[in-house]
Coordinates of C-alpha atoms and ligand atoms in Angstrom, one line a residue:
M1 CA 167.8 32.2 8.8
K2 CA 168.0 29.0 6.7
A3 CA 165.2 28.1 4.4
E4 CA 165.2 24.6 5.9
Q5 CA 164.3 26.0 9.3
R6 CA 161.5 28.1 7.9
N7 CA 160.0 25.2 6.0
N8 CA 160.2 23.0 9.1
W9 CA 158.3 25.6 11.1
N10 CA 155.7 26.0 8.4
N11 CA 155.2 22.3 8.1
L12 CA 154.8 22.0 11.9
L13 CA 152.1 24.7 11.8
N14 CA 150.3 23.0 9.0
T15 CA 150.4 19.6 10.7
H16 CA 149.7 20.6 14.3
C17 CA 147.3 23.5 13.8
P18 CA 145.0 22.2 11.1
G19 CA 142.4 24.9 10.0
L20 CA 144.7 27.8 11.2
E21 CA 144.9 30.4 8.5
T22 CA 148.6 30.8 7.6
S23 CA 150.3 32.9 5.0
T24 CA 153.8 32.9 3.5
E25 CA 152.9 35.2 0.7
A26 CA 155.6 37.8 0.2
A27 CA 153.2 40.8 0.4
V28 CA 151.7 39.5 3.7
L29 CA 155.2 38.8 5.2
E30 CA 156.2 42.3 4.3
S31 CA 153.0 44.1 5.6
H32 CA 152.7 42.0 8.8
G33 CA 156.4 41.8 9.6
C34 CA 156.8 45.4 10.6
D35 CA 155.2 48.4 12.3
W36 CA 155.4 52.1 11.4
T37 CA 159.2 52.2 12.0
R38 CA 161.2 52.3 8.8
F39 CA 164.6 51.2 10.1
R40 CA 164.3 47.4 9.7
T41 CA 163.4 45.1 6.8
P42 CA 160.6 42.6 7.6
D43 CA 161.5 39.0 7.2
P44 CA 159.1 36.6 9.1
S45 CA 158.8 32.9 8.2
A46 CA 155.0 33.0 8.2
V47 CA 152.0 35.0 9.4
V48 CA 149.3 33.2 11.3
F49 CA 145.7 34.5 11.7
P50 CA 144.1 32.7 14.6
R51 CA 140.3 33.1 15.1
S52 CA 139.9 31.9 18.7
I53 CA 141.7 31.5 22.0
E54 CA 142.0 27.8 21.3
E55 CA 143.8 28.5 18.0
V56 CA 146.2 31.0 19.7
T57 CA 146.9 28.4 22.4
A58 CA 147.7 25.7 19.8
V59 CA 150.2 28.0 18.2
V60 CA 151.9 28.9 21.4
V61 CA 152.0 25.3 22.7
L62 CA 153.7 24.3 19.4
A63 CA 156.0 27.3 19.5
A64 CA 157.0 26.4 23.1
E65 CA 157.8 22.8 22.2
H66 CA 159.8 23.7 19.1
R67 CA 161.2 27.0 20.3
I68 CA 159.6 29.0 17.5
P69 CA 159.9 32.7 18.1
L70 CA 156.5 34.5 17.9
V71 CA 155.9 38.2 17.2
P72 CA 152.5 39.5 18.1
S73 CA 150.9 41.9 15.6
G74 CA 148.0 44.2 16.0
G75 CA 147.4 47.4 14.0
R76 CA 151.2 47.7 13.4
T77 CA 151.1 51.4 14.3
G78 CA 154.0 51.1 16.8
L79 CA 157.0 53.4 16.6
S80 CA 159.8 51.6 18.2
G81 CA 160.0 48.4 16.3
G82 CA 158.1 46.3 18.9
A83 CA 156.2 44.4 16.2
I84 CA 159.0 43.9 13.8
A85 CA 159.8 40.4 12.7
D86 CA 163.1 40.6 10.9
A87 CA 164.7 37.3 11.9
G88 CA 162.4 34.6 10.6
E89 CA 159.9 34.7 13.4
V90 CA 156.3 33.6 13.1
V91 CA 154.0 36.6 13.3
V92 CA 150.7 36.1 15.2
S93 CA 148.2 38.6 13.8
F94 CA 145.0 39.4 15.6
D95 CA 143.2 40.6 12.4
R96 CA 140.7 37.8 12.7
M97 CA 139.9 38.3 16.4
R98 CA 137.8 41.4 16.2
R99 CA 134.7 40.4 18.1
I100 CA 133.0 42.4 20.8
V101 CA 132.5 39.7 23.4
D102 CA 130.4 41.4 26.0
F103 CA 129.0 44.8 27.2
N104 CA 128.0 45.1 30.8
A105 CA 126.1 48.3 31.4
M106 CA 126.0 47.7 35.2
D107 CA 129.8 47.2 35.5
R108 CA 130.4 49.7 32.6
T109 CA 132.8 47.3 31.0
L110 CA 133.3 46.3 27.4
T111 CA 135.0 42.9 26.7
V112 CA 136.7 42.6 23.4
E113 CA 139.0 40.4 21.4
P114 CA 142.5 41.9 20.9
G115 CA 142.0 42.8 17.2
V116 CA 139.2 45.3 17.9
V117 CA 140.2 48.7 16.6
T118 CA 140.5 51.4 19.2
Q119 CA 138.1 53.7 17.4
T120 CA 135.5 50.9 17.4
V121 CA 135.7 50.8 21.2
Q122 CA 135.2 54.5 21.4
E123 CA 132.2 54.5 19.1
Y124 CA 130.6 51.5 20.8
A125 CA 130.9 53.3 24.1
Q126 CA 129.5 56.5 22.6
Q127 CA 126.5 54.7 21.2
R128 CA 125.7 53.6 24.8
N129 CA 126.2 57.1 26.3
L130 CA 129.5 56.1 27.7
Y131 CA 133.1 57.1 27.0
Y132 CA 136.4 55.3 26.4
P133 CA 138.9 58.1 26.8
V134 CA 142.2 56.7 25.4
S135 CA 142.7 58.6 22.2
F136 CA 145.6 59.2 19.7
A137 CA 146.2 59.9 16.1
S138 CA 146.4 56.2 15.0
E139 CA 143.2 55.1 16.8
G140 CA 141.5 54.4 13.4
S141 CA 143.8 51.4 12.8
S142 CA 145.5 50.5 16.1
Q143 CA 144.1 47.5 17.9
I144 CA 143.3 47.1 21.6
G145 CA 145.7 44.3 22.1
G146 CA 148.6 46.4 20.9
N147 CA 147.3 49.4 22.9
I148 CA 147.5 47.2 26.0
A149 CA 150.8 45.6 25.2
S150 CA 152.3 49.1 24.8
N151 CA 150.3 50.8 27.5
A152 CA 149.3 53.4 24.9
G153 CA 149.0 57.1 26.0
G154 CA 148.0 59.7 23.5
I155 CA 146.3 63.1 23.9
R156 CA 144.1 62.9 27.0
V157 CA 146.5 61.4 29.5
L158 CA 146.5 64.7 31.4
R159 CA 142.9 64.1 32.3
Y160 CA 142.3 60.4 32.0
G161 CA 145.6 58.6 32.3
L162 CA 147.0 55.8 30.2
T163 CA 145.5 52.5 28.7
R164 CA 146.6 50.8 32.0
D165 CA 144.0 52.8 33.9
W166 CA 141.2 51.4 31.7
V167 CA 141.9 47.7 31.7
A168 CA 139.6 45.9 34.1
G169 CA 140.6 42.4 33.1
L170 CA 142.8 40.4 30.7
K171 CA 143.0 36.9 29.3
V172 CA 146.5 36.0 28.2
I173 CA 148.2 33.0 26.8
D174 CA 151.7 33.1 28.3
G175 CA 154.9 31.6 26.9
R176 CA 154.1 28.2 28.4
G177 CA 150.9 28.1 26.4
E178 CA 148.7 28.5 29.5
L179 CA 145.6 30.7 29.7
L180 CA 145.8 33.2 32.5
E181 CA 142.7 35.1 33.5
C182 CA 143.8 38.3 35.2
N183 CA 141.5 40.2 37.5
G184 CA 138.2 39.3 35.7
G185 CA 136.9 42.8 35.6
L186 CA 136.9 43.4 39.4
V187 CA 137.2 46.9 40.7
K188 CA 138.7 45.7 44.0
N189 CA 140.9 42.7 44.3
A190 CA 143.4 42.5 47.0
S191 CA 144.5 39.0 46.5
G192 CA 148.2 39.3 45.7
Y193 CA 150.2 40.3 42.7
D194 CA 148.1 41.9 40.0
L195 CA 149.4 40.0 37.0
R196 CA 147.3 42.1 34.7
H197 CA 149.6 45.0 35.2
L198 CA 152.7 43.0 34.2
F199 CA 151.2 42.3 30.8
I200 CA 150.2 45.9 30.2
G201 CA 153.2 47.6 28.6
S202 CA 155.1 44.3 28.3
E203 CA 155.4 44.7 24.5
G204 CA 154.4 41.1 23.9
T205 CA 157.4 39.7 25.7
L206 CA 155.4 37.7 28.3
G207 CA 152.4 36.4 26.5
L208 CA 149.7 37.1 24.0
I209 CA 146.6 39.1 25.0
V210 CA 143.6 37.2 23.8
E211 CA 140.8 39.1 25.5
A212 CA 140.4 42.4 27.4
S213 CA 137.8 43.9 29.6
L214 CA 137.9 47.7 29.3
R215 CA 136.4 50.2 31.7
L216 CA 134.1 52.9 30.3
T217 CA 133.2 56.1 32.0
D218 CA 130.7 59.0 31.9
T219 CA 130.4 61.0 28.7
P220 CA 132.4 64.2 29.3
P221 CA 130.7 67.6 29.1
P222 CA 131.1 69.6 25.9
S223 CA 134.6 70.9 25.3
R224 CA 136.3 73.7 23.5
V225 CA 139.6 73.7 21.7
M226 CA 142.1 76.6 21.5
L227 CA 145.1 77.0 19.4
L228 CA 147.5 79.5 20.8
A229 CA 150.6 81.0 19.2
V230 CA 153.1 81.0 22.0
S231 CA 156.1 83.3 22.0
S232 CA 158.7 80.8 23.2
L233 CA 159.1 77.3 24.7
E234 CA 160.0 79.0 28.0
A235 CA 156.6 80.9 27.9
M236 CA 154.8 77.6 27.2
T237 CA 155.3 76.4 30.8
N238 CA 153.6 79.5 32.2
V239 CA 150.8 79.3 29.6
F240 CA 150.2 75.7 30.7
H241 CA 150.3 76.6 34.3
H242 CA 147.9 79.4 33.9
F243 CA 145.2 77.5 31.9
H244 CA 145.6 74.4 34.0
D245 CA 144.9 76.3 37.1
A246 CA 141.8 78.0 35.7
L247 CA 140.2 75.2 33.6
I248 CA 139.7 71.5 33.5
L249 CA 142.1 70.7 30.7
T250 CA 141.5 67.4 28.8
A251 CA 144.6 68.0 26.6
F252 CA 147.5 70.4 26.4
E253 CA 149.6 69.6 23.3
I254 CA 152.4 71.6 21.6
L255 CA 154.0 71.8 18.2
S256 CA 156.8 73.9 16.9
D257 CA 156.6 76.2 13.9
A258 CA 158.5 73.7 11.8
A259 CA 156.0 71.0 12.7
M260 CA 153.2 73.3 11.9
N261 CA 154.7 73.9 8.4
Y262 CA 155.0 70.2 7.7
V263 CA 151.5 69.3 8.8
R264 CA 150.1 72.2 6.8
Q265 CA 152.0 71.1 3.7
G266 CA 151.3 67.4 4.2
H267 CA 147.5 67.8 4.7
K268 CA 147.1 71.0 2.7
L269 CA 145.8 73.0 5.7
A270 CA 145.3 76.8 5.7
A271 CA 147.2 78.9 8.2
P272 CA 145.3 78.8 11.5
M273 CA 146.1 82.5 12.1
D274 CA 148.0 85.4 10.7
G275 CA 151.8 85.4 11.1
A276 CA 154.0 82.7 12.5
S277 CA 155.2 81.9 16.0
P278 CA 158.0 79.6 17.2
F279 CA 155.5 77.4 19.1
Y280 CA 151.9 76.6 19.3
A281 CA 149.8 75.1 22.1
L282 CA 146.7 73.2 21.3
L283 CA 144.5 72.9 24.4
E284 CA 141.2 71.3 25.0
F285 CA 139.1 72.1 28.1
E286 CA 135.7 71.0 29.5
C287 CA 133.2 73.7 28.9
P288 CA 129.9 72.8 30.5
E289 CA 128.6 76.4 30.6
P290 CA 129.2 79.8 28.8
A291 CA 131.0 81.1 32.0
T292 CA 133.8 78.6 31.4
E293 CA 134.4 80.0 28.0
D294 CA 134.6 83.5 29.5
L295 CA 137.2 82.2 32.0
A296 CA 139.2 80.7 29.1
L297 CA 139.1 84.1 27.3
Q298 CA 140.3 85.8 30.4
C299 CA 143.3 83.5 30.6
F300 CA 143.9 84.2 27.0
E301 CA 143.8 88.0 27.5
H302 CA 146.1 87.7 30.5
C303 CA 148.7 85.6 28.6
L304 CA 148.5 88.0 25.7
E305 CA 149.1 91.0 27.9
E306 CA 152.1 89.3 29.5
G307 CA 153.6 88.6 26.1
M308 CA 153.4 84.8 26.6
I309 CA 151.1 84.4 23.6
V310 CA 150.8 86.5 20.5
D311 CA 147.6 85.2 18.9
G312 CA 145.0 82.4 19.2
V313 CA 141.7 80.9 18.0
I314 CA 138.9 79.1 19.9
S315 CA 136.6 76.5 18.4
Q316 CA 132.9 77.4 18.2
S317 CA 131.6 74.0 16.9
E318 CA 132.7 70.4 16.9
T319 CA 133.8 70.7 13.3
Q320 CA 136.0 73.7 14.2
A321 CA 137.4 71.7 17.1
A322 CA 138.2 68.8 14.8
D323 CA 139.8 71.1 12.3
L324 CA 142.1 72.5 15.0
W325 CA 143.0 69.1 16.2
R326 CA 144.3 68.3 12.6
Y327 CA 147.2 70.6 13.1
R328 CA 148.4 68.4 15.9
E329 CA 147.2 65.0 15.0
G330 CA 148.2 65.1 11.4
I331 CA 151.9 65.7 12.1
S332 CA 153.1 62.1 12.5
E333 CA 151.6 61.1 9.1
A334 CA 152.8 64.3 7.4
I335 CA 156.4 63.7 8.3
T336 CA 156.5 60.0 7.7
P337 CA 158.0 60.5 4.1
Y338 CA 161.0 62.2 5.8
T339 CA 161.9 59.0 7.8
P340 CA 161.9 60.8 11.1
Y341 CA 164.1 59.5 13.9
K342 CA 161.8 59.6 16.8
N343 CA 162.6 60.4 20.4
D344 CA 159.8 60.0 22.8
L345 CA 161.0 61.7 26.0
S346 CA 159.4 62.5 29.3
V347 CA 160.2 64.3 32.5
R348 CA 158.0 65.4 35.4
I349 CA 155.9 68.4 34.3
S350 CA 157.6 70.7 36.8
G351 CA 161.0 69.6 35.4
I352 CA 160.2 70.5 31.8
P353 CA 161.7 74.1 31.7
A354 CA 165.1 73.1 33.0
Y355 CA 165.2 69.9 30.9
L356 CA 164.2 71.7 27.7
Q357 CA 166.9 74.4 28.2
D358 CA 169.6 71.7 28.5
L359 CA 168.2 69.6 25.7
D360 CA 167.8 72.5 23.3
R361 CA 171.5 73.4 23.8
L362 CA 172.6 69.8 23.3
V363 CA 170.4 69.3 20.2
K364 CA 171.8 72.5 18.6
T365 CA 175.4 71.3 19.0
Q366 CA 174.8 67.6 18.2
Y367 CA 172.5 68.0 15.3
P368 CA 173.8 70.9 13.3
G369 CA 172.3 71.0 9.9
F370 CA 169.6 68.5 10.8
E371 CA 165.9 69.5 10.8
V372 CA 164.6 68.9 14.3
L373 CA 160.8 69.0 14.9
W374 CA 159.2 69.3 18.3
Y375 CA 155.7 68.3 19.3
G376 CA 154.1 66.4 22.0
H377 CA 151.9 66.0 25.0
F378 CA 153.3 68.9 27.1
G379 CA 150.5 68.6 29.7
D380 CA 151.8 65.2 30.8
G381 CA 155.5 65.8 30.4
N382 CA 155.9 63.9 27.1
L383 CA 157.9 65.6 24.3
H384 CA 158.4 64.1 20.9
M385 CA 161.6 65.2 19.3
N386 CA 161.8 64.1 15.6
I387 CA 164.9 64.4 13.5
L388 CA 164.3 64.4 9.8
K389 CA 166.6 62.4 7.5
P390 CA 168.5 64.7 5.2
E391 CA 167.8 63.6 1.6
S392 CA 171.5 63.0 0.9
M393 CA 171.8 60.3 3.7
T394 CA 170.9 56.7 3.4
V395 CA 168.6 55.3 6.1
E396 CA 171.5 53.3 7.6
E397 CA 173.8 56.3 7.8
F398 CA 171.0 58.4 9.3
E399 CA 170.2 55.8 12.0
E400 CA 173.8 55.4 12.8
T401 CA 174.3 59.2 13.2
C402 CA 171.2 59.5 15.4
G403 CA 172.4 56.4 17.4
R404 CA 175.7 58.2 18.1
V405 CA 173.9 61.2 19.6
N406 CA 171.5 59.2 21.6
P407 CA 173.8 58.4 24.6
E408 CA 174.1 62.1 25.3
I409 CA 170.4 62.9 24.9
F410 CA 169.5 59.9 27.1
A411 CA 172.2 60.7 29.7
L412 CA 170.8 64.2 29.9
T413 CA 167.3 62.8 30.2
H414 CA 168.5 60.5 33.0
S415 CA 170.1 63.4 34.8
H416 CA 166.6 65.0 34.8
Q417 CA 165.1 61.8 36.1
G418 CA 163.2 61.4 32.9
S419 CA 162.4 58.4 30.6
I420 CA 163.8 57.6 27.2
S421 CA 160.4 56.3 26.2
A422 CA 157.2 58.0 27.5
E423 CA 154.7 56.1 25.4
H424 CA 156.2 54.5 22.3
G425 CA 157.9 51.7 24.1
I426 CA 161.4 50.3 23.9
G427 CA 160.9 47.6 21.2
L428 CA 164.0 47.0 19.0
L429 CA 165.0 50.6 18.4
K430 CA 165.4 51.9 22.0
K431 CA 166.6 48.6 23.4
P432 CA 170.3 49.6 23.5
Y433 CA 169.4 52.5 25.7
L434 CA 167.1 50.9 28.2
G435 CA 169.8 51.3 30.9
Y436 CA 169.5 55.1 30.7
T437 CA 166.0 54.9 32.3
R438 CA 166.0 51.6 34.1
S439 CA 168.6 50.4 36.6
E440 CA 170.6 47.2 36.3
A441 CA 168.6 45.9 39.2
D442 CA 165.3 46.7 37.4
I443 CA 166.4 45.0 34.2
E444 CA 167.6 42.0 36.1
R445 CA 164.2 41.7 37.8
M446 CA 162.4 42.1 34.5
R447 CA 164.5 39.2 33.1
G448 CA 163.4 37.1 36.0
I449 CA 159.8 37.9 35.4
K450 CA 160.2 37.0 31.7
A451 CA 161.7 33.7 32.6
V452 CA 158.7 32.8 34.7
F453 CA 156.1 33.6 32.0
D454 CA 158.2 32.8 29.0
P455 CA 160.8 30.2 30.0
F456 CA 161.5 29.2 26.3
N457 CA 162.0 32.8 25.2
I458 CA 159.5 32.6 22.4
M459 CA 157.5 35.7 23.2
N460 CA 158.7 38.6 21.0
P461 CA 162.4 37.6 21.7
G462 CA 165.0 40.4 21.4
K463 CA 162.5 43.2 22.2
L464 CA 162.8 45.4 25.2
F465 CA 166.0 43.6 26.4
D466 CA 168.1 40.6 25.6
Ligands
LIG501 C1 151.9 61.6 18.5 O1 151.9 62.1 19.6 O2 151.6 62.2 17.4 C2 152.3 60.1 18.4 O3 152.9 59.7 19.5 C3 153.0 59.8 17.1 C4 154.3 60.4 17.0 O4 155.0 60.7 17.9 O5 154.7 60.7 15.8
LIG502 ZN1 152.5 61.0 21.2

């Protein structure tokens, strides 16, 4: 993009949005022009830091008038390039909108500005003997606005669902610069299209979330965590079935031996048990009374006798539970230096065995010589397949190679009625493959919806679809 264009936009922002904090410092452009993906170079024209709904509105009205592309930016922990600004866009950061607006004990809702960090919401709820159940490894820095825009999932979807299930109301500035108040925290509201749900998971392509009302729930009973060494991926399905039938599972996660090695190396963790196993399951279950733990141990014995598992440990304190979780939650960070190419796949839970068998065969033939790590949220059908970049390859060569294999992986996923993106979103990186999960008719209708909310195509243009 021409320097003249950038200067023009920056002048417009300075003139029409007086008082708005704006930065064109190289370090800020770099840090706020991208998310956790490493496959694009950030290149925004400016980063703005509004402090209020009025300031966001002023930016969008100006952008609509002058066709300035905007990229919303939260905690920037996304993994598909949804928050990348690499074409001179103006980044709208919510770092200065971190206020808790309201807590309503009767309604059990917490209303927050979009820049509030996920963990802050969890802690705020906990201090009031309530619970916000959406949880994932990056919750210490990800922001609620980004969680909603990407319909974040994480580790407890099996029990509590996705972010979508916890949004009671939204305020949004759409691409026309108008404030939409969606659902207002109501539990029941049968008055036509629920626009709230269009914005959840829209990846910033319809508007900017400026306030959210979140539902809170009862504090769950105490839980226990088990880490099981599972003899094979095929056995994993039976192990899951067995424990799921007997206990109230709040999480059932998996990791391969290779993933275990990387997380141990990266975080200097001791071996969780003697010997190695091709796969591990990390499960968490509600344990309100000692009898429940006995039941879990019976399941363990049974799976051991049947040869499905070879070893395991169970937490006896919250600290031990947190330590066991590190083997799963630390993986993403531990492998970041290896520039992983991330596949975030899902199928129905009952379809996992057949899908995995086919996928495993395909991966072995298509990625010979590449290190492939498996982990994910087995209990909700979401598998993360990470291919690590060989040291000898450039990032560009690596992305191109993975891109060549993608059509086969995604065609296979489609043939198993799965999704090419379970929870990370489509963003920039998966955009060329959207058609493997969504039909032409679907995409056409989505374009139509975008045109209604964002007629000037200023809201995160080029993401999700063109
Ligand atoms: C996870 O489950 O750890 C996250 O989705 C991040 C990742 O896939 O690396
Ligand atoms: Zn995940």
